[in-house]
């Protein structure tokens, strides 16, 4: 199963990707998580990416295509994958198709998760991320006994630099300008399916599974 979870920042791609990854035992490939790890580890890519990410802009297609080519060719993706945060531009989508064509392993489904801009801004501004296990929480919706401690692993919860209000607006603009055309790209290939990203997490999972024909 090779799935792309598509949609604006904060729509819930990461949350759903983790659930689907566990259900289908296929890796959750989040390019954002990979870049954050590169920043933490101080790699060359991390050094180039940090200021771009903090500003809510997109890391170059060249870097991103290099990263994704390596990962989809790796052994861990042999039986499938869930992409979260890639592709974010039409050239990235085209490059992914080329790589997968060579492997003879095409994408099975592109799930576009959708919600209102107000909901996104509201969610991102209250989002907390665990520095250890990458779990995502919402300051308002989740019952956290300590807003600084991850209830799953005890790691430190933090607000991502790019989840701060001034950067959220920039990211939405980038999404509309550079990323939303990717939706038309997949719509033309007949792979695109749309899911309402508002409401209960379990219900959203059920809706995605229905689209994937697994109940
Ligand atoms: P995310 O965690 O998916 O919201 O990604 C965080 C940030 O990483 C984005 O705002 C971009 O700066 C960068 N990023 C992640 N994936 C990509 C991608 N496919 N293309 C370009 N930049 C990306």
Coordinates of C-alpha atoms and ligand atoms in Angstrom, one line a residue:
X1 CA 0.0 0.0 0.0
X2 CA 1.5 3.3 -1.1
X3 CA -0.5 6.2 0.1
X4 CA 0.0 10.0 0.0
X5 CA -1.8 12.0 2.7
X6 CA -2.2 15.4 1.2
X7 CA -3.5 18.7 2.7
X8 CA -2.7 22.0 4.4
X9 CA -0.4 22.2 7.5
X10 CA -2.4 21.3 10.6
X11 CA -5.2 19.4 8.9
X12 CA -4.2 16.2 10.7
X13 CA -2.0 14.3 8.2
X14 CA 0.6 13.4 10.9
X15 CA -2.1 12.1 13.3
X16 CA -3.8 10.0 10.6
X17 CA -0.5 8.8 9.1
X18 CA 0.6 7.4 12.5
X19 CA -2.6 5.5 12.9
X20 CA -2.5 4.1 9.3
X21 CA 1.2 3.3 9.6
X22 CA 0.4 1.1 12.7
X23 CA -2.6 -0.5 11.0
X24 CA -0.9 -1.5 7.8
X25 CA 2.6 -1.9 9.3
X26 CA 4.1 0.4 6.7
X27 CA 6.4 3.3 7.5
X28 CA 5.1 6.8 8.0
X29 CA 7.4 9.0 6.0
X30 CA 7.1 12.6 7.2
X31 CA 9.5 14.9 5.3
X32 CA 9.0 17.6 8.0
X33 CA 10.0 15.1 10.7
X34 CA 13.1 14.1 8.6
X35 CA 14.1 17.7 8.2
X36 CA 13.6 18.4 11.9
X37 CA 15.8 15.4 12.7
X38 CA 18.4 16.7 10.3
X39 CA 18.3 20.1 12.1
X40 CA 18.7 18.4 15.5
X41 CA 21.6 16.3 14.2
X42 CA 23.3 19.4 12.6
X43 CA 23.7 17.7 9.2
X44 CA 24.4 19.7 6.0
X45 CA 20.8 19.4 4.9
X46 CA 19.7 20.4 8.5
X47 CA 21.9 23.5 8.4
X48 CA 20.4 24.6 5.0
X49 CA 16.8 23.8 6.0
X50 CA 16.5 25.4 9.5
X51 CA 16.0 29.0 8.6
X52 CA 13.8 28.1 5.7
X53 CA 11.6 26.0 7.9
X54 CA 11.5 28.6 10.7
X55 CA 10.3 31.1 8.1
X56 CA 7.5 28.8 6.9
X57 CA 8.9 28.6 3.4
X58 CA 9.6 25.5 1.4
X59 CA 13.0 23.7 1.3
X60 CA 14.2 23.4 -2.3
X61 CA 12.8 20.8 -4.6
X62 CA 16.3 19.6 -5.3
X63 CA 17.0 18.8 -1.6
X64 CA 13.5 17.3 -1.1
X65 CA 13.6 15.1 -4.2
X66 CA 17.0 13.8 -3.1
X67 CA 15.6 12.9 0.3
X68 CA 12.5 11.2 -1.0
X69 CA 14.4 9.3 -3.7
X70 CA 16.7 7.8 -1.1
X71 CA 13.9 6.8 1.3
X72 CA 11.5 5.2 -1.3
X73 CA 14.4 3.2 -2.6
X74 CA 15.3 2.0 0.9
X75 CA 14.4 -1.5 2.2
X76 CA 12.0 -0.1 4.8
X77 CA 9.7 1.1 2.0
X78 CA 9.7 -2.2 0.1
X79 CA 6.1 -3.1 1.2
X80 CA 4.7 0.4 1.0
X81 CA 4.7 3.7 2.8
X82 CA 2.5 6.6 3.8
X83 CA 3.8 10.0 2.7
X84 CA 3.0 13.0 4.9
X85 CA 4.2 16.4 3.7
X86 CA 5.5 15.2 0.3
X87 CA 5.0 16.1 -2.5
X88 CA 4.5 19.8 -1.8
X89 CA 5.1 21.1 -5.3
X90 CA 4.2 19.8 -8.8
X91 CA 7.9 19.2 -9.7
X92 CA 8.1 17.0 -6.5
X93 CA 5.0 15.1 -7.6
X94 CA 6.5 14.5 -11.0
X95 CA 9.9 13.4 -9.6
X96 CA 8.1 11.0 -7.3
X97 CA 6.2 9.5 -10.2
X98 CA 9.5 9.0 -12.1
X99 CA 11.2 7.3 -9.2
X100 CA 8.2 5.0 -8.5
X101 CA 7.8 4.2 -12.2
X102 CA 11.4 2.9 -12.2
X103 CA 10.6 0.8 -9.2
X104 CA 7.4 -0.4 -10.8
X105 CA 5.6 0.6 -7.5
X106 CA 3.0 3.2 -8.3
X107 CA 1.0 5.3 -5.8
X108 CA -2.3 3.5 -4.8
X109 CA -4.2 6.5 -3.4
X110 CA -3.9 10.2 -2.6
X111 CA -6.1 11.2 0.2
X112 CA -6.7 14.9 0.4
X113 CA -7.7 16.0 3.9
X114 CA -9.7 19.2 3.9
X115 CA -10.8 21.7 6.5
X116 CA -11.4 25.5 6.8
X117 CA -8.6 28.0 7.1
X118 CA -9.9 29.2 10.5
X119 CA -9.8 25.6 11.9
X120 CA -6.2 25.3 10.7
X121 CA -5.0 28.5 12.3
X122 CA -6.8 27.5 15.5
X123 CA -5.3 24.0 15.5
X124 CA -1.7 25.0 14.6
X125 CA -1.6 27.7 17.3
X126 CA -2.6 25.2 19.9
X127 CA -0.5 22.3 18.7
X128 CA 2.2 20.8 20.8
X129 CA 4.8 18.3 19.6
X130 CA 6.8 15.8 21.6
X131 CA 10.5 16.2 21.2
X132 CA 11.0 12.5 21.8
X133 CA 8.3 10.5 20.0
X134 CA 6.9 13.2 17.7
X135 CA 3.4 12.6 19.0
X136 CA 1.1 15.6 18.4
X137 CA -1.3 17.1 21.0
X138 CA -3.7 20.0 21.1
X139 CA -3.5 22.2 24.1
X140 CA -7.3 22.6 24.2
X141 CA -8.7 19.3 22.9
X142 CA -6.3 16.9 24.7
X143 CA -6.4 16.4 28.4
X144 CA -2.7 16.9 29.4
X145 CA -2.0 16.7 33.1
X146 CA 1.2 18.7 32.4
X147 CA 1.3 20.8 29.2
X148 CA 5.1 20.3 29.1
X149 CA 5.2 16.5 29.4
X150 CA 4.2 14.0 26.7
X151 CA 1.6 11.6 28.2
X152 CA 2.8 8.8 25.9
X153 CA 6.5 8.8 26.6
X154 CA 7.3 11.4 29.2
X155 CA 9.3 13.5 26.6
X156 CA 9.3 17.3 26.5
X157 CA 6.4 18.9 24.6
X158 CA 7.1 22.1 22.7
X159 CA 5.5 24.5 20.3
X160 CA 7.2 24.2 16.8
X161 CA 8.8 27.5 15.8
X162 CA 6.7 27.5 12.6
X163 CA 3.5 27.0 14.6
X164 CA 3.8 30.5 16.0
X165 CA 1.1 32.9 14.6
X166 CA 3.2 35.0 12.4
X167 CA 4.6 31.9 10.6
X168 CA 1.3 30.1 10.3
X169 CA 0.0 32.8 7.9
X170 CA 3.1 32.5 5.7
X171 CA 2.7 28.7 5.6
X172 CA -0.9 29.0 4.5
X173 CA 0.1 31.4 1.7
X174 CA 2.8 29.0 0.6
X175 CA 0.3 26.1 0.7
X176 CA -2.2 28.0 -1.5
X177 CA 0.5 29.1 -4.0
X178 CA 2.8 26.2 -4.3
X179 CA 1.2 23.1 -2.8
X180 CA -2.5 23.2 -3.7
X181 CA -1.7 22.8 -7.5
X182 CA -0.5 19.3 -6.5
X183 CA -4.1 18.5 -5.9
X184 CA -5.1 19.1 -9.5
X185 CA -2.1 17.1 -10.5
X186 CA -3.4 14.0 -8.7
X187 CA -7.0 14.8 -9.7
X188 CA -5.9 14.4 -13.3
X189 CA -4.4 11.0 -12.7
X190 CA -7.6 9.8 -11.0
X191 CA -5.9 9.0 -7.7
X192 CA -7.3 11.8 -5.6
X193 CA -9.9 11.1 -3.0
X194 CA -11.2 13.8 -0.6
X195 CA -11.9 13.4 3.1
X196 CA -13.3 15.9 5.6
X197 CA -10.6 16.6 8.1
X198 CA -12.9 18.2 10.7
X199 CA -14.2 16.3 13.7
X200 CA -13.4 13.2 15.6
X201 CA -10.0 11.5 14.8
X202 CA -11.5 8.0 14.8
X203 CA -14.2 9.0 12.4
X204 CA -11.7 10.6 10.0
X205 CA -9.7 7.4 10.1
X206 CA -12.8 5.4 9.3
X207 CA -13.6 7.7 6.3
X208 CA -10.0 7.3 5.0
X209 CA -10.2 3.5 5.4
X210 CA -13.5 3.5 3.5
X211 CA -11.7 5.3 0.7
X212 CA -8.9 2.7 0.8
X213 CA -11.5 -0.1 0.8
X214 CA -10.5 -1.4 4.3
X215 CA -13.1 -1.4 7.0
Ligands
LIG1 P1 5.7 19.7 8.1 O1 6.1 19.1 9.4 O2 5.2 18.8 7.0 O3 4.7 20.8 8.3 O4 7.0 20.4 7.5 C1 7.6 21.5 8.2 C2 8.5 22.3 7.2 O5 9.5 21.5 6.6 C3 7.7 22.9 6.1 O6 7.1 24.1 6.4 C4 8.8 23.1 5.1 O7 9.7 24.2 5.4 C5 9.7 21.9 5.2 N1 9.2 20.8 4.4 C6 8.7 19.6 4.7 N2 8.4 18.8 3.7 C7 8.7 19.6 2.6 C8 8.6 19.4 1.2 N3 8.1 18.3 0.7 N4 9.0 20.4 0.4 C9 9.6 21.5 0.8 N5 9.7 21.8 2.2 C10 9.3 20.8 3.0

